[in-house]
Tab-separated table of C-alpha atoms in Angstrom:
chain	number	residue	atom	x	y	z
A	1143	GLN	CA	-45.654	9.275	0.097
A	1144	ALA	CA	-47.745	11.175	2.654
A	1145	VAL	CA	-51.091	12.395	1.178
A	1146	ASP	CA	-54.258	14.115	2.397
A	1147	ASP	CA	-57.777	12.678	2.195
A	1148	SER	CA	-58.041	13.887	-1.432
A	1149	GLY	CA	-54.837	12.092	-2.444
A	1150	HIS	CA	-52.689	15.238	-2.726
A	1151	ALA	CA	-49.118	15.045	-1.470
A	1152	VAL	CA	-48.465	16.912	1.784
A	1153	THR	CA	-45.233	18.461	3.035
A	1154	ASN	CA	-46.078	18.626	6.756
A	1155	SER	CA	-46.161	14.877	7.292
A	1156	VAL	CA	-46.215	13.454	10.824
A	1157	ILE	CA	-43.821	10.719	9.648
A	1158	LYS	CA	-40.481	11.537	11.250
A	1159	ASN	CA	-38.321	8.878	9.632
A	1160	VAL	CA	-38.308	5.809	7.362
A	1161	TRP	CA	-35.536	3.228	7.579
A	1162	PRO	CA	-34.953	-0.272	6.154
A	1163	LYS	CA	-34.204	-3.348	8.264
A	1164	GLU	CA	-33.243	-6.346	6.061
A	1165	GLU	CA	-36.501	-7.480	4.344
A	1166	LEU	CA	-38.527	-5.034	6.477
A	1167	PHE	CA	-38.857	-1.289	6.835
A	1168	SER	CA	-40.222	0.929	9.608
A	1169	MET	CA	-42.028	4.283	9.630
A	1170	GLU	CA	-41.690	6.460	12.720
A	1171	PHE	CA	-44.763	8.592	13.564
A	1172	VAL	CA	-45.221	11.552	15.923
A	1173	LYS	CA	-47.225	10.440	18.954
A	1174	ASN	CA	-51.045	10.525	18.906
A	1175	THR	CA	-51.287	11.256	15.131
A	1176	GLN	CA	-52.517	9.674	11.921
A	1177	GLN	CA	-51.338	9.867	8.309
A	1178	ASN	CA	-52.508	8.627	4.902
A	1179	VAL	CA	-49.558	6.888	3.203
A	1180	ARG	CA	-49.555	6.111	-0.533
A	1181	PHE	CA	-47.409	3.169	-1.743
A	1182	SER	CA	-46.471	2.594	-5.393
A	1183	ILE	CA	-43.824	0.904	-7.550
A	1184	VAL	CA	-42.122	3.055	-10.213
A	1185	SER	CA	-39.732	2.351	-13.068
A	1186	PRO	CA	-36.062	3.082	-12.258
A	1187	GLY	CA	-35.125	6.666	-13.066
A	1188	THR	CA	-38.777	7.779	-13.490
A	1189	SER	CA	-41.729	8.845	-11.353
A	1190	SER	CA	-44.281	6.784	-13.323
A	1191	ALA	CA	-46.148	4.202	-11.242
A	1192	ILE	CA	-46.376	0.646	-12.614
A	1193	THR	CA	-49.657	-1.262	-12.513
A	1194	LEU	CA	-49.094	-4.924	-11.607
A	1195	PRO	CA	-51.658	-7.759	-11.538
A	1196	GLU	CA	-51.179	-8.364	-7.815
A	1197	LEU	CA	-49.311	-6.745	-4.935
A	1198	PHE	CA	-49.016	-7.865	-1.310
A	1199	MET	CA	-47.750	-6.172	1.846
A	1200	THR	CA	-47.858	-7.230	5.503
A	1201	VAL	CA	-48.148	-4.870	8.475
A	1202	LEU	CA	-46.154	-6.370	11.365
A	1203	ASP	CA	-46.030	-5.928	15.120
A	1204	ILE	CA	-49.575	-4.474	15.418
A	1205	ASP	CA	-49.791	-3.674	19.129
A	1206	CYS	CA	-52.255	-2.187	21.605
A	1207	ASN	CA	-52.073	-1.427	25.300
A	1208	ASN	CA	-55.671	-0.666	26.184
A	1209	LYS	CA	-54.863	0.381	29.746
A	1210	LYS	CA	-52.601	3.167	28.524
A	1211	GLY	CA	-54.460	3.942	25.321
A	1212	ILE	CA	-51.410	3.229	23.196
A	1213	CYS	CA	-52.856	1.473	20.146
A	1214	GLU	CA	-51.849	1.197	16.503
A	1215	THR	CA	-54.640	1.319	13.908
A	1216	ILE	CA	-54.515	0.484	10.175
A	1217	GLU	CA	-57.299	1.446	7.741
A	1218	SER	CA	-57.592	0.271	4.126
A	1219	LYS	CA	-60.272	0.854	1.477
A	1220	ASP	CA	-58.908	-0.258	-1.910
A	1221	HIS	CA	-57.646	-3.764	-1.090
A	1222	HIS	CA	-59.190	-6.866	-2.675
A	1223	MET	CA	-58.285	-9.289	0.133
A	1224	TYR	CA	-56.787	-9.471	3.602
A	1225	VAL	CA	-55.712	-12.097	6.139
A	1226	ALA	CA	-55.470	-11.105	9.815
A	1227	GLY	CA	-53.586	-12.829	12.630
A	1228	ASP	CA	-55.413	-14.300	15.608
A	1229	ASN	CA	-54.670	-11.235	17.770
A	1230	VAL	CA	-55.714	-8.654	15.147
A	1231	ASN	CA	-59.307	-7.382	15.348
A	1232	VAL	CA	-60.795	-6.269	11.978
A	1233	VAL	CA	-63.936	-4.137	11.720
A	1234	LYS	CA	-65.553	-3.910	8.262
A	1235	ASP	CA	-67.496	-0.874	7.051
A	1236	GLY	CA	-68.377	-1.415	3.389
A	1237	ASP	CA	-65.062	-1.587	1.483
A	1238	LYS	CA	-63.194	-0.116	4.427
A	1239	ILE	CA	-61.550	-2.210	7.158
A	1240	THR	CA	-60.072	-0.974	10.443
A	1241	ALA	CA	-57.548	-3.246	12.131
A	1242	THR	CA	-56.245	-3.039	15.720
A	1243	ALA	CA	-54.565	-5.444	18.114
A	1244	LYS	CA	-56.694	-7.412	20.561
A	1245	LYS	CA	-53.988	-7.384	23.214
A	1246	HIS	CA	-50.494	-6.181	24.006
A	1247	LEU	CA	-47.602	-7.935	22.237
A	1248	ASN	CA	-45.237	-8.830	25.058
A	1249	GLY	CA	-43.609	-12.075	24.019
A	1250	GLU	CA	-40.705	-12.354	21.581
A	1251	GLY	CA	-40.339	-8.659	20.743
A	1252	ASN	CA	-40.201	-6.922	17.353
A	1253	PRO	CA	-39.484	-8.983	14.192
A	1254	VAL	CA	-36.015	-8.562	12.696
A	1255	ASN	CA	-36.845	-10.232	9.344
A	1256	THR	CA	-39.671	-12.159	7.667
A	1257	ASN	CA	-39.008	-15.354	9.652
A	1258	LEU	CA	-41.758	-14.818	12.252
A	1259	ASN	CA	-42.579	-16.873	15.299
A	1260	GLU	CA	-46.179	-17.778	16.148
A	1261	GLU	CA	-46.799	-14.778	18.403
A	1262	GLN	CA	-45.452	-12.359	15.774
A	1263	LYS	CA	-47.652	-13.961	13.108
A	1264	SER	CA	-50.728	-13.490	15.316
A	1265	HIS	CA	-50.075	-9.708	15.408
A	1266	ALA	CA	-49.732	-9.300	11.601
A	1267	LEU	CA	-52.136	-8.173	8.847
A	1268	THR	CA	-51.526	-9.108	5.197
A	1269	LEU	CA	-53.281	-7.065	2.479
A	1270	GLY	CA	-53.517	-7.713	-1.263
A	1271	TRP	CA	-54.321	-5.419	-4.213
A	1272	ARG	CA	-55.080	-6.212	-7.846
A	1273	ASN	CA	-54.348	-4.052	-10.889
A	1274	LYS	CA	-53.527	-0.995	-8.798
A	1275	PRO	CA	-50.870	1.613	-9.731
A	1276	TYR	CA	-50.804	2.505	-6.028
A	1277	PHE	CA	-52.631	1.850	-2.756
A	1278	VAL	CA	-53.249	3.929	0.391
A	1279	LEU	CA	-53.143	2.970	4.065
A	1280	THR	CA	-54.245	5.220	6.908
A	1281	MET	CA	-52.010	4.635	9.942
A	1282	LYS	CA	-52.678	5.893	13.472
A	1283	VAL	CA	-50.588	5.764	16.637
A	1284	GLY	CA	-51.731	6.432	20.192
A	1285	ARG	CA	-50.210	8.256	23.136
A	1286	VAL	CA	-46.531	7.498	23.707
A	1287	TRP	CA	-43.647	9.421	25.225
A	1288	GLY	CA	-42.232	10.730	21.974
A	1289	SER	CA	-42.884	8.721	18.799
A	1290	ARG	CA	-43.984	5.280	17.612
A	1291	ALA	CA	-42.720	3.130	14.719
A	1292	MET	CA	-44.912	0.910	12.531
A	1293	MET	CA	-43.186	-2.020	10.815
A	1294	LEU	CA	-44.034	-3.360	7.335
A	1295	SER	CA	-42.709	-5.996	4.967
A	1296	GLY	CA	-41.474	-5.011	1.532
A	1297	ILE	CA	-44.036	-4.803	-1.271
A	1298	SER	CA	-44.045	-8.046	-3.263
A	1299	THR	CA	-45.812	-9.684	-6.184
A	1300	HIS	CA	-45.620	-13.036	-4.347
A	1301	MET	CA	-47.243	-14.251	-1.182
A	1302	TRP	CA	-45.039	-15.615	1.577
A	1303	THR	CA	-44.832	-19.344	2.169
A	1304	GLN	CA	-45.828	-20.778	5.522
A	1305	GLN	CA	-42.188	-21.036	6.662
A	1306	THR	CA	-41.407	-17.339	6.227
A	1307	ALA	CA	-44.872	-15.784	6.223
A	1308	ALA	CA	-46.541	-13.559	8.732
A	1309	MET	CA	-49.758	-15.270	7.620
A	1310	LYS	CA	-50.464	-18.028	5.093
A	1311	LEU	CA	-52.317	-16.600	2.116
A	1312	PRO	CA	-54.410	-18.458	-0.462
A	1313	THR	CA	-52.809	-18.972	-3.860
A	1314	PRO	CA	-54.794	-17.010	-6.478
A	1315	ALA	CA	-56.159	-18.968	-9.416
A	1316	LEU	CA	-54.406	-17.806	-12.568
A	1317	VAL	CA	-56.449	-18.477	-15.711
A	1318	ILE	CA	-54.543	-18.130	-18.979
A	1319	PRO	CA	-56.824	-18.148	-22.045
A	1320	GLU	CA	-55.834	-20.238	-25.009
A	1321	SER	CA	-54.048	-18.365	-27.760
A	1322	ASP	CA	-52.813	-19.048	-31.276
A	1323	CYS	CA	-49.983	-16.555	-30.830
A	1324	ALA	CA	-46.425	-17.832	-30.967
A	1325	GLU	CA	-44.457	-17.746	-27.741
A	1326	ALA	CA	-43.029	-14.273	-27.214
A	1327	PRO	CA	-39.248	-14.060	-27.511
A	1328	SER	CA	-37.241	-13.278	-24.389
A	1329	CYS	CA	-35.291	-10.048	-24.017
A	1330	LEU	CA	-31.805	-10.366	-22.608
A	1331	PRO	CA	-29.612	-7.488	-21.417
A	1332	ILE	CA	-26.836	-6.453	-23.794
A	1333	SER	CA	-23.288	-6.396	-22.472
A	1334	CYS	CA	-19.813	-5.990	-23.936
A	1335	ALA	CA	-16.706	-8.026	-23.062
A	1336	PRO	CA	-13.650	-5.720	-23.156
A	1337	GLN	CA	-10.443	-7.320	-24.393
A	1338	ALA	CA	-6.844	-6.367	-23.669
A	1339	ARG	CA	-5.277	-4.443	-26.555
A	1340	ALA	CA	-1.698	-4.392	-27.754
A	1341	ASN	CA	-0.723	-1.343	-25.682
A	1342	SER	CA	-3.499	-1.056	-23.064
A	1343	THR	CA	-5.531	-3.146	-20.623
A	1344	PRO	CA	-9.234	-2.831	-19.606
A	1345	SER	CA	-10.385	-2.365	-16.012
A	1346	SER	CA	-13.119	-5.053	-16.039
A	1347	THR	CA	-14.296	-8.164	-17.887
A	1348	SER	CA	-17.930	-7.203	-18.605
A	1349	VAL	CA	-19.713	-3.868	-19.185
A	1350	ALA	CA	-23.461	-3.219	-19.496
A	1351	PHE	CA	-24.967	-1.472	-22.515
A	1352	GLY	CA	-24.421	2.291	-22.353
A	1353	ALA	CA	-21.694	2.099	-19.702
A	1354	LEU	CA	-18.116	3.276	-20.219
A	1355	GLU	CA	-15.079	1.021	-19.981
A	1356	THR	CA	-11.600	2.401	-19.197
A	1357	TRP	CA	-8.421	1.155	-20.850
A	1358	THR	CA	-5.111	2.087	-19.164
A	1359	CYS	CA	-1.946	2.515	-21.231
A	1360	LYS	CA	1.075	0.325	-20.584
A	1361	PRO	CA	4.237	2.085	-19.299
A	1362	GLY	CA	5.917	4.053	-22.088
A	1363	TYR	CA	2.623	4.635	-23.941
A	1364	SER	CA	0.053	7.451	-24.003
A	1365	VAL	CA	-3.151	8.172	-25.914
A	1366	ASP	CA	-1.495	10.643	-28.334
A	1367	GLY	CA	2.056	9.265	-28.162
A	1368	THR	CA	3.526	12.326	-26.398
A	1369	PRO	CA	5.272	12.353	-22.998
A	1370	SER	CA	2.608	14.669	-21.524
A	1371	GLY	CA	-0.370	12.843	-23.081
A	1372	ILE	CA	-3.097	11.180	-21.023
A	1373	THR	CA	-2.580	7.483	-20.235
A	1374	ALA	CA	-6.170	6.179	-20.279
A	1375	PHE	CA	-9.228	6.340	-22.542
A	1376	ASN	CA	-12.932	5.403	-22.299
A	1377	LEU	CA	-15.212	3.646	-24.810
A	1378	ALA	CA	-18.980	3.088	-24.499
A	1379	CYS	CA	-20.693	-0.292	-24.853
A	1380	LEU	CA	-23.012	-0.147	-27.893
A	1381	SER	CA	-26.261	-1.994	-28.624
A	1382	SER	CA	-24.285	-4.208	-31.014
A	1383	GLY	CA	-22.411	-5.706	-28.039
A	1384	SER	CA	-19.168	-4.046	-29.099
A	1385	PHE	CA	-17.431	-0.810	-28.128
A	1386	GLU	CA	-17.516	2.389	-30.136
A	1387	GLU	CA	-14.506	2.704	-32.371
A	1388	GLU	CA	-14.381	6.486	-32.594
A	1389	GLY	CA	-11.262	8.317	-31.453
A	1390	HIS	CA	-8.256	6.438	-30.112
A	1391	GLN	CA	-8.694	2.690	-29.974
A	1392	ASP	CA	-5.300	1.963	-28.407
A	1393	CYS	CA	-2.344	3.725	-26.835
A	1394	ILE	CA	0.662	4.862	-28.868
A	1395	ASP	CA	4.343	4.322	-28.064
A	1396	ILE	CA	5.626	7.606	-26.601
A	1397	ASP	CA	8.195	9.347	-28.814
A	1398	TYR	CA	10.336	11.052	-26.171
A	1399	CYS	CA	12.311	12.856	-28.884
A	1400	SER	CA	9.228	14.331	-30.611
A	1401	ARG	CA	9.758	17.733	-28.966
A	1402	ASP	CA	13.549	17.716	-29.466
A	1403	PRO	CA	14.484	17.988	-25.769
A	1404	CYS	CA	18.246	18.009	-26.519
A	1405	GLY	CA	17.890	21.144	-28.649
A	1406	ALA	CA	19.698	22.086	-31.828
A	1407	ASN	CA	23.115	21.381	-30.324
A	1408	GLY	CA	22.727	17.627	-29.979
A	1409	VAL	CA	20.982	14.457	-31.154
A	1410	CYS	CA	18.129	12.869	-29.187
A	1411	TYR	CA	17.758	9.087	-28.835
A	1412	ASP	CA	14.478	7.500	-27.645
A	1413	CYS	CA	15.400	4.973	-24.943
A	1414	SER	CA	12.035	3.204	-25.318
A	1415	THR	CA	13.040	1.990	-28.784
A	1416	GLN	CA	16.777	1.328	-28.299
A	1417	ASP	CA	19.229	0.409	-25.560
A	1418	CYS	CA	20.607	3.434	-23.725
A	1419	ASN	CA	22.975	1.418	-21.500
A	1420	LEU	CA	26.058	1.195	-23.771
A	1421	ALA	CA	28.611	3.623	-25.196
A	1422	PRO	CA	27.697	6.016	-28.061
A	1423	THR	CA	30.292	4.386	-30.313
A	1424	GLN	CA	27.860	1.452	-30.380
A	1425	THR	CA	24.993	3.844	-31.321
A	1426	THR	CA	23.624	3.612	-27.768
A	1427	PHE	CA	24.347	5.423	-24.507
A	1428	LEU	CA	25.994	5.026	-21.114
A	1429	GLN	CA	24.079	3.653	-18.148
A	1430	ARG	CA	21.141	5.680	-16.842
A	1431	ARG	CA	22.463	6.758	-13.474
A	1432	GLY	CA	21.446	10.003	-11.790
A	1433	ILE	CA	22.003	12.679	-14.421
A	1434	SER	CA	24.515	15.385	-13.525
A	1435	GLY	CA	25.199	17.354	-16.729
A	1436	GLY	CA	28.559	18.436	-18.126
A	1437	LEU	CA	28.968	15.335	-20.315
A	1438	GLU	CA	29.223	14.836	-24.050
A	1439	PHE	CA	26.537	12.129	-23.827
A	1440	GLU	CA	24.079	11.307	-21.049
A	1441	ALA	CA	20.771	9.444	-20.702
A	1442	THR	CA	17.615	9.967	-18.628
A	1443	GLU	CA	15.038	7.243	-17.996
A	1444	HIS	CA	13.322	7.962	-21.319
A	1445	TYR	CA	15.783	9.630	-23.720
A	1446	ALA	CA	19.478	10.384	-24.211
A	1447	CYS	CA	21.397	13.377	-25.583
A	1448	TRP	CA	24.586	13.104	-27.660
A	1449	CYS	CA	25.896	16.651	-27.793
A	1450	ASN	CA	27.750	18.161	-30.750
A	1451	GLU	CA	31.400	19.222	-30.477
A	1452	HIS	CA	31.986	22.047	-27.963
A	1453	PHE	CA	28.601	21.317	-26.320
A	1454	LEU	CA	27.877	19.421	-23.085
A	1455	THR	CA	24.745	18.120	-21.356
A	1456	ALA	CA	22.961	20.386	-18.874
A	1457	VAL	CA	20.155	19.624	-16.400
A	1458	GLY	CA	17.153	21.985	-16.323
A	1459	SER	CA	15.100	23.024	-13.295
A	1460	GLU	CA	12.616	20.147	-13.832
A	1461	GLY	CA	15.279	17.498	-14.425
A	1462	GLN	CA	15.175	17.715	-18.220
A	1463	LEU	CA	18.378	17.038	-20.161
A	1464	THR	CA	19.582	19.267	-23.006
A	1465	CYS	CA	22.823	20.337	-24.782
A	1466	HIS	CA	24.455	23.731	-24.108
A	1467	THR	CA	27.737	25.438	-25.002
A	1468	ASP	CA	30.652	24.115	-22.964
A	1469	CYS	CA	33.476	26.228	-21.491
A	1470	SER	CA	35.784	25.736	-24.489
A	1471	GLY	CA	38.434	28.510	-24.515
A	1472	HIS	CA	38.004	29.346	-20.840
A	1473	SER	CA	39.841	27.694	-17.910
A	1474	CYS	CA	39.394	28.077	-14.182
A	1475	GLY	CA	42.776	26.502	-13.510
A	1476	GLU	CA	43.464	23.474	-11.363
A	1477	GLY	CA	41.429	24.876	-8.468
A	1478	GLY	CA	37.973	24.777	-10.053
A	1479	SER	CA	35.665	23.879	-12.919
A	1480	CYS	CA	33.898	26.113	-15.413
A	1481	VAL	CA	30.154	26.816	-15.067
A	1482	ASP	CA	28.134	27.851	-18.128
A	1483	LEU	CA	25.910	30.725	-16.938
A	1484	SER	CA	23.613	30.258	-19.930
A	1485	VAL	CA	22.495	27.002	-18.300
A	1486	THR	CA	22.308	27.972	-14.628
A	1487	GLN	CA	21.135	31.576	-14.875
A	1488	GLY	CA	19.824	31.970	-18.419
A	1489	ALA	CA	22.664	34.335	-19.375
A	1490	SER	CA	24.117	34.650	-22.877
A	1491	SER	CA	26.023	31.664	-24.267
A	1492	ASP	CA	29.452	33.296	-23.831
A	1493	GLN	CA	29.169	34.010	-20.104
A	1494	PHE	CA	30.976	31.721	-17.652
A	1495	THR	CA	32.086	31.604	-14.041
A	1496	CYS	CA	34.031	29.149	-11.906
A	1497	SER	CA	33.033	26.637	-9.228
A	1498	CYS	CA	36.112	26.480	-6.986
A	1499	HIS	CA	37.359	23.410	-5.167
A	1500	TRP	CA	38.078	23.336	-1.418
A	1501	GLY	CA	41.005	25.518	-0.497
A	1502	HIS	CA	40.497	27.817	-3.485
A	1503	ALA	CA	38.643	31.084	-3.799
A	1504	LEU	CA	36.932	32.708	-6.783
A	1505	VAL	CA	38.914	35.559	-8.333
A	1506	PRO	CA	36.575	37.526	-10.612
A	1507	ASN	CA	38.211	38.490	-13.900
A	1508	GLY	CA	41.516	37.086	-12.624
A	1509	GLY	CA	42.131	34.560	-15.379
A	1510	PRO	CA	44.618	34.945	-18.235
A	1511	ASP	CA	41.729	35.589	-20.638
A	1512	GLY	CA	40.182	38.174	-18.327
A	1513	GLY	CA	37.510	35.766	-17.068
A	1514	ASP	CA	36.925	34.356	-13.601
A	1515	THR	CA	39.412	31.887	-12.165
A	1516	CYS	CA	40.161	30.024	-8.920
A	1517	SER	CA	43.181	30.766	-6.747
A	1518	ARG	CA	44.612	28.979	-3.708
A	1519	ILE	CA	43.681	30.526	-0.387
A	1520	GLY	CA	46.834	31.861	1.333
A	1521	CYS	CA	47.334	31.568	5.114
A	1522	GLY	CA	50.103	34.188	5.416
A	1523	PRO	CA	53.626	33.721	6.875
A	1524	LEU	CA	54.225	31.355	9.800
A	1525	SER	CA	55.530	33.083	12.936
A	1526	VAL	CA	56.236	31.081	16.106
A	1527	GLU	CA	58.515	32.574	18.830
A	1528	ASN	CA	61.481	30.519	19.985
A	1529	SER	CA	61.253	28.190	17.023
A	1530	ASP	CA	63.053	27.487	13.805
A	1531	ALA	CA	60.052	28.570	11.715
A	1532	HIS	CA	60.866	30.612	8.632
A	1533	PRO	CA	58.691	33.746	8.477
A	1534	SER	CA	59.259	33.984	4.765
A	1535	ALA	CA	57.628	30.598	3.995
A	1536	GLU	CA	54.232	31.023	2.232
A	1537	LEU	CA	51.509	28.558	3.284
A	1538	PHE	CA	48.134	27.865	1.690
A	1539	ALA	CA	44.905	26.200	2.798
A	1540	GLY	CA	45.572	22.546	3.406
A	1541	ASP	CA	49.349	22.936	3.921
A	1542	SER	CA	51.016	21.789	7.149
A	1543	ALA	CA	54.369	22.728	8.713
A	1544	LEU	CA	56.626	21.034	11.294
A	1545	VAL	CA	58.056	23.537	13.794
A	1546	HIS	CA	61.025	22.730	16.082
A	1547	CYS	CA	61.521	24.708	19.305
């Protein structure tokens, strides 16, 4: 956090960007500027700083080109110890130290992680703080073309070992006074282990306290047992290590006949509880092929309709199957089949028309009962000059004639 000399946060910071790089992170400064930067460790989800017994951080790649006046400077006042590399010059003024590079770093280049070579170690400064909720560094950059980045290691409660350290640090002496108190018990995180249920399966094998676990219903099941019901439910992991048992604890077998899709003119059979592949005389239904309507009994993927006498199956606009009045008492003749307008157009139950076969045409109100019918399409008399054709012969669509000259 960028702060002023009084420790107040500022909004016009000269820090242009901060980005991580494995165990390191860099701060990009506007050229020829300085900024006080406050570092702290906070609890997750809060803004409260935590005070720890010891904290350590290492400033890496401290560089200086005296000929061009491009130098990086680090100032610290509230540290309790520091270790500087061989090429880092430290000036003490009371509690304050000012660190700069003795020469330009021109060997192996910038560090990419905490595994430093000897030259990179010699341009590093490690600082330590004790019992501090935060600490402040003043960072300065010199004249460059546009901006300059300063590289730091992550804040740690442990000092680096020689193999991975920018600088070997002394191990602090930890004195633990004798106590008659019993050893404090350890606190372990609570988790829940979701188990598969009779009609649903969980999405994971372990869930942390307070988190939600999702169970997904098996095919043919829903949370409320209806065809349109949701097919998954969530339960929270409780402090007891088990899941809350409120609401639905498992999915319910869908009753596809609960809303009586066949209507009052037929009987519905739930195909999820019985075989819908046999004939109705065996209390089951014919095979579930593509439904077409116009049958006494027919099955969808989930349910079947066995229509009452004088009623046939009909297919709705969304593929639903139901039972409607058939065309009993009305015939379209051999040239067509009857269409119940109450199914296709929502007309009254006694309105019908005809769907005519090839070679036949619809004759409105031309049937013996005054309803629509289908009649063969006539082609008129055959007339061919200089032939034995008979002009009086009546031909219809699909007929053929042999003419002799």
